[in-house]
Short mmCIF file of C-alpha atoms in Angstrom, two decimals:
data_model
loop_
_atom_site.label_atom_id
_atom_site.label_comp_id
_atom_site.label_asym_id
_atom_site.label_seq_id
_atom_site.Cartn_x
_atom_site.Cartn_y
_atom_site.Cartn_z
CA UNK A 918 -31.93 82.92 -17.75
CA UNK A 919 -33.19 79.35 -17.35
CA UNK A 920 -30.36 77.96 -19.42
CA UNK A 921 -27.46 79.71 -21.07
CA UNK A 922 -24.40 78.64 -22.98
CA UNK A 923 -21.17 80.49 -23.65
CA UNK A 924 -17.86 79.66 -25.21
CA UNK A 925 -14.74 80.92 -23.44
CA UNK A 926 -11.15 80.91 -24.63
CA UNK A 927 -9.10 78.38 -22.65
CA UNK A 928 -6.83 80.81 -20.86
CA UNK A 929 -6.47 82.15 -17.31
CA UNK A 930 -7.79 85.59 -18.32
CA UNK A 931 -11.17 83.98 -19.00
CA UNK A 932 -11.57 82.65 -15.44
CA UNK A 933 -13.02 85.82 -13.95
CA UNK A 934 -15.58 86.11 -16.74
CA UNK A 935 -16.49 82.42 -16.32
CA UNK A 936 -16.94 82.87 -12.56
CA UNK A 937 -19.18 85.92 -13.15
CA UNK A 938 -21.29 83.92 -15.61
CA UNK A 939 -21.62 81.11 -13.03
CA UNK A 940 -22.36 83.49 -10.12
CA UNK A 941 -25.21 85.15 -12.02
CA UNK A 942 -26.83 81.77 -12.73
CA UNK A 943 -26.20 80.55 -9.16
CA UNK A 944 -27.96 83.60 -7.75
CA UNK A 945 -30.86 83.04 -10.11
CA UNK A 946 -31.02 79.41 -8.95
CA UNK A 947 -31.43 80.69 -5.38
CA UNK A 948 -28.10 79.49 -3.98
CA UNK A 949 -26.97 81.31 -0.81
CA UNK A 950 -23.63 83.16 -0.69
CA UNK A 951 -21.72 80.06 0.45
CA UNK A 952 -23.30 78.03 -2.34
CA UNK A 953 -22.47 80.69 -4.93
CA UNK A 954 -18.82 80.74 -3.76
CA UNK A 955 -18.66 76.91 -3.76
CA UNK A 956 -19.87 76.49 -7.34
CA UNK A 957 -17.65 79.37 -8.52
CA UNK A 958 -14.62 77.72 -6.92
CA UNK A 959 -15.50 74.27 -8.32
CA UNK A 960 -15.91 75.65 -11.85
CA UNK A 961 -12.69 77.70 -11.56
CA UNK A 962 -10.73 74.59 -10.50
CA UNK A 963 -12.34 72.52 -13.28
CA UNK A 964 -11.49 75.14 -15.92
CA UNK A 965 -7.89 75.36 -14.66
CA UNK A 966 -7.63 71.58 -14.99
CA UNK A 967 -8.95 71.85 -18.56
CA UNK A 968 -6.39 74.55 -19.43
CA UNK A 969 -3.43 72.91 -17.63
CA UNK A 970 -4.08 69.21 -18.22
CA UNK A 971 -6.63 68.67 -21.03
CA UNK A 972 -5.14 71.34 -23.31
CA UNK A 973 -1.65 71.36 -21.80
CA UNK A 974 -1.46 75.16 -21.63
CA UNK A 975 -3.27 78.40 -22.41
CA UNK A 976 -4.82 79.31 -25.79
CA UNK A 977 -5.00 75.77 -27.15
CA UNK A 978 -8.76 75.27 -27.12
CA UNK A 979 -12.10 76.56 -25.88
CA UNK A 980 -14.21 75.84 -22.84
CA UNK A 981 -17.89 75.38 -23.60
CA UNK A 982 -19.82 76.36 -20.51
CA UNK A 983 -23.53 75.73 -20.02
CA UNK A 984 -25.67 76.64 -17.01
CA UNK A 985 -29.11 75.22 -16.25
CA UNK A 986 -31.12 76.88 -13.52
CA UNK A 987 -33.28 74.21 -11.92
CA UNK A 988 -35.90 74.37 -9.21
CA UNK A 989 -33.55 72.57 -6.79
CA UNK A 990 -30.22 74.15 -7.72
CA UNK A 991 -27.73 74.84 -10.49
CA UNK A 992 -26.29 72.44 -13.06
CA UNK A 993 -23.08 73.48 -14.81
CA UNK A 994 -21.76 71.58 -17.83
CA UNK A 995 -18.20 72.15 -19.03
CA UNK A 996 -17.05 70.69 -22.34
CA UNK A 997 -13.52 70.64 -23.72
CA UNK A 998 -11.84 69.01 -26.71
CA UNK A 999 -8.54 68.25 -25.02
CA UNK A 1000 -6.96 65.15 -23.56
CA UNK A 1001 -9.40 63.13 -21.40
CA UNK A 1002 -8.55 62.04 -17.86
CA UNK A 1003 -9.75 59.39 -15.44
CA UNK A 1004 -10.94 61.08 -12.24
CA UNK A 1005 -10.42 57.79 -10.36
CA UNK A 1006 -6.71 57.81 -11.17
CA UNK A 1007 -6.01 61.30 -9.84
CA UNK A 1008 -4.29 60.85 -6.45
CA UNK A 1009 -6.01 62.28 -3.38
CA UNK A 1010 -4.27 65.29 -1.86
CA UNK A 1011 -1.99 64.61 1.09
CA UNK A 1012 -4.21 66.05 3.80
CA UNK A 1013 -2.56 66.15 7.20
CA UNK A 1014 1.03 66.02 5.91
CA UNK A 1015 3.62 68.28 7.56
CA UNK A 1016 4.02 71.63 5.77
CA UNK A 1017 7.41 70.85 4.20
CA UNK A 1018 6.10 67.62 2.61
CA UNK A 1019 2.81 68.92 1.19
CA UNK A 1020 2.50 68.99 -2.62
CA UNK A 1021 -0.19 70.46 -4.91
CA UNK A 1022 -1.12 67.21 -6.69
CA UNK A 1023 -4.84 66.39 -6.74
CA UNK A 1024 -6.06 69.39 -4.74
CA UNK A 1025 -8.12 70.90 -7.60
CA UNK A 1026 -10.20 67.77 -8.23
CA UNK A 1027 -10.61 67.15 -4.50
CA UNK A 1028 -11.90 70.72 -4.05
CA UNK A 1029 -14.35 70.29 -6.94
CA UNK A 1030 -15.79 67.12 -5.37
CA UNK A 1031 -16.07 68.78 -1.95
CA UNK A 1032 -17.65 71.99 -3.27
CA UNK A 1033 -20.50 70.45 -5.27
CA UNK A 1034 -23.18 67.88 -4.48
CA UNK A 1035 -22.64 65.86 -7.63
CA UNK A 1036 -19.82 65.57 -10.15
CA UNK A 1037 -19.94 63.48 -13.32
CA UNK A 1038 -17.29 63.17 -15.99
CA UNK A 1039 -17.43 61.34 -19.28
CA UNK A 1040 -15.69 61.47 -22.58
CA UNK A 1041 -17.04 60.62 -26.03
CA UNK A 1042 -15.57 60.79 -29.53
CA UNK A 1043 -18.39 63.01 -30.80
CA UNK A 1044 -18.80 65.45 -27.94
CA UNK A 1045 -15.42 65.70 -26.20
CA UNK A 1046 -14.87 65.69 -22.45
CA UNK A 1047 -17.97 66.59 -20.47
CA UNK A 1048 -17.95 67.50 -16.78
CA UNK A 1049 -21.28 68.09 -15.05
CA UNK A 1050 -21.39 69.79 -11.67
CA UNK A 1051 -24.54 70.16 -9.63
CA UNK A 1052 -25.00 72.36 -6.57
CA UNK A 1053 -28.16 72.02 -4.51
CA UNK A 1054 -30.03 74.99 -3.14
CA UNK A 1055 -30.14 74.88 0.68
CA UNK B 858 -5.57 92.28 -7.92
CA UNK B 859 -3.73 95.03 -6.08
CA UNK B 860 -0.77 94.50 -3.78
CA UNK B 861 0.49 97.09 -1.29
CA UNK B 862 3.66 96.43 0.65
CA UNK B 863 4.79 98.22 3.81
CA UNK B 864 7.97 97.43 5.64
CA UNK B 865 8.05 97.60 9.45
CA UNK B 866 10.95 97.09 11.78
CA UNK B 867 10.04 93.55 12.80
CA UNK B 868 7.89 92.40 9.86
CA UNK B 869 6.43 93.22 6.45
CA UNK B 870 2.78 93.89 5.80
CA UNK B 871 1.31 92.95 2.43
CA UNK B 872 -2.24 94.11 1.74
CA UNK B 873 -3.85 92.25 -1.13
CA UNK B 874 -7.15 93.13 -2.75
CA UNK B 875 -9.21 91.47 -5.47
CA UNK B 876 -9.11 87.87 -6.60
CA UNK B 877 -6.30 85.39 -6.30
CA UNK B 878 -6.62 82.85 -9.12
CA UNK B 879 -4.47 81.31 -11.86
CA UNK B 880 -4.41 84.66 -13.71
CA UNK B 881 -3.18 86.71 -10.75
CA UNK B 882 -1.26 84.19 -8.59
CA UNK B 883 2.03 84.63 -10.54
CA UNK B 884 2.03 88.40 -9.80
CA UNK B 885 1.63 87.79 -6.07
CA UNK B 886 4.27 85.06 -6.18
CA UNK B 887 6.72 87.50 -7.77
CA UNK B 888 6.08 90.19 -5.15
CA UNK B 889 6.41 87.78 -2.24
CA UNK B 890 9.63 86.40 -3.75
CA UNK B 891 11.07 89.92 -3.90
CA UNK B 892 10.41 90.28 -0.17
CA UNK B 893 11.83 86.89 0.85
CA UNK B 894 14.83 87.30 -1.45
CA UNK B 895 15.59 90.52 0.44
CA UNK B 896 15.92 88.31 3.52
CA UNK B 897 12.59 89.27 5.08
CA UNK B 898 10.65 86.25 6.30
CA UNK B 899 8.16 87.66 8.82
CA UNK B 900 5.12 88.45 6.71
CA UNK B 901 1.61 89.58 7.57
CA UNK B 902 -0.78 89.15 4.66
CA UNK B 903 -3.96 91.18 4.99
CA UNK B 904 -6.64 89.36 2.98
CA UNK B 905 -9.65 91.43 4.08
CA UNK B 906 -10.12 92.75 0.53
CA UNK B 907 -9.65 89.38 -1.17
CA UNK B 908 -12.90 87.85 -2.32
CA UNK B 909 -11.72 84.70 -4.12
CA UNK B 910 -8.80 82.30 -3.72
CA UNK B 911 -8.38 79.20 -5.89
CA UNK B 912 -5.93 76.37 -5.21
CA UNK B 913 -3.30 78.09 -7.40
CA UNK B 914 -3.50 81.06 -5.03
CA UNK B 915 -3.17 78.86 -1.95
CA UNK B 916 -0.05 77.26 -3.39
CA UNK B 917 1.63 80.64 -3.62
CA UNK B 918 0.86 81.22 0.06
CA UNK B 919 1.91 77.70 1.07
CA UNK B 920 5.19 77.86 -0.83
CA UNK B 921 5.92 81.23 0.78
CA UNK B 922 5.09 79.75 4.18
CA UNK B 923 7.51 76.86 3.53
CA UNK B 924 10.25 79.32 2.62
CA UNK B 925 9.61 81.59 5.63
CA UNK B 926 9.41 78.80 8.21
CA UNK B 927 12.63 77.19 6.99
CA UNK B 928 15.34 77.38 9.68
CA UNK B 929 12.71 78.97 11.96
CA UNK B 930 13.52 82.31 10.39
CA UNK B 931 9.97 83.58 10.14
CA UNK B 932 6.33 82.89 9.33
CA UNK B 933 3.44 83.99 7.12
CA UNK B 934 0.45 85.18 9.17
CA UNK B 935 -2.93 85.75 7.56
CA UNK B 936 -5.37 88.47 8.57
CA UNK B 937 -9.12 88.67 7.93
CA UNK B 938 -9.72 85.66 5.73
CA UNK B 939 -13.32 85.78 4.54
CA UNK B 940 -15.50 82.91 5.82
CA UNK B 941 -16.10 81.14 2.47
CA UNK B 942 -12.40 81.28 1.68
CA UNK B 943 -11.50 79.95 5.12
CA UNK B 944 -14.02 77.13 4.72
CA UNK B 945 -12.52 76.00 1.40
CA UNK B 946 -9.03 76.16 2.91
CA UNK B 947 -10.06 73.97 5.83
CA UNK B 948 -11.83 71.50 3.54
CA UNK B 949 -8.56 70.62 1.86
CA UNK B 950 -6.73 70.54 5.18
CA UNK B 951 -4.54 73.56 4.42
CA UNK B 952 -5.93 75.75 7.17
CA UNK B 953 -3.55 74.24 9.69
CA UNK B 954 -0.53 75.64 7.87
CA UNK B 955 -1.45 79.22 8.82
CA UNK B 956 -2.22 81.23 11.93
CA UNK B 957 -5.13 83.53 11.13
CA UNK B 958 -5.72 86.85 12.94
CA UNK B 959 -8.77 89.11 12.99
CA UNK B 960 -6.83 92.36 12.76
CA UNK B 961 -3.53 93.61 11.40
CA UNK B 962 -2.35 95.10 14.73
CA UNK B 963 -2.53 91.75 16.55
CA UNK B 964 -0.72 89.93 13.75
CA UNK B 965 2.04 92.55 13.50
CA UNK B 966 2.29 92.65 17.30
CA UNK B 967 2.79 88.88 17.51
CA UNK B 968 6.26 89.12 15.91
#
């Protein structure tokens, strides 16, 4: 598998299958166990954001998932046809807040950025919303 | 995901195995709510068999922690959190909301 592409139904039941698809490619790209976990977590969070925010719920659209095994790591491309978002407008999570004040807003995107080496997001009328995540091999 | 619950005199032990993601988090949330709604707020969660936790999973644990710590009536203690999971938890600054033990006996004994 140098490159592979699969279409998954946009629902929570698909997440485990998506993570397995990513893990297989990550291992082939030579990522270590921490790297494999990191890209799996980033992709899981990104797919949840697609289901919850782009599609506004389960079973409203597909997630097109492409993996490219490169000599220096793994590139994952996720495409959806839902509502686009501006990553710069998502608030940062409230790190350091006391327990009773902490709220979930923004944690998913923050985790994605922390887990991968590069994140790109763009939206186009022809293609939909495209998120590219790259994880370097250590 | 599998959840096994044992009730002790001073606390409740919940052993979880499998993955904790958006698909499974609601099941765990329901089970933990059953325990707290029965007025039991001292919980030991054994995560040694959990190999994946996404942010949806962490929110179930954090919301349970909020509920348990209210009025100083209890606490959620975590046992055997796998290193990658612990690293992701610390990255988003949520690690400080939990005391983490290496074995069930020490966690249960701390109550």
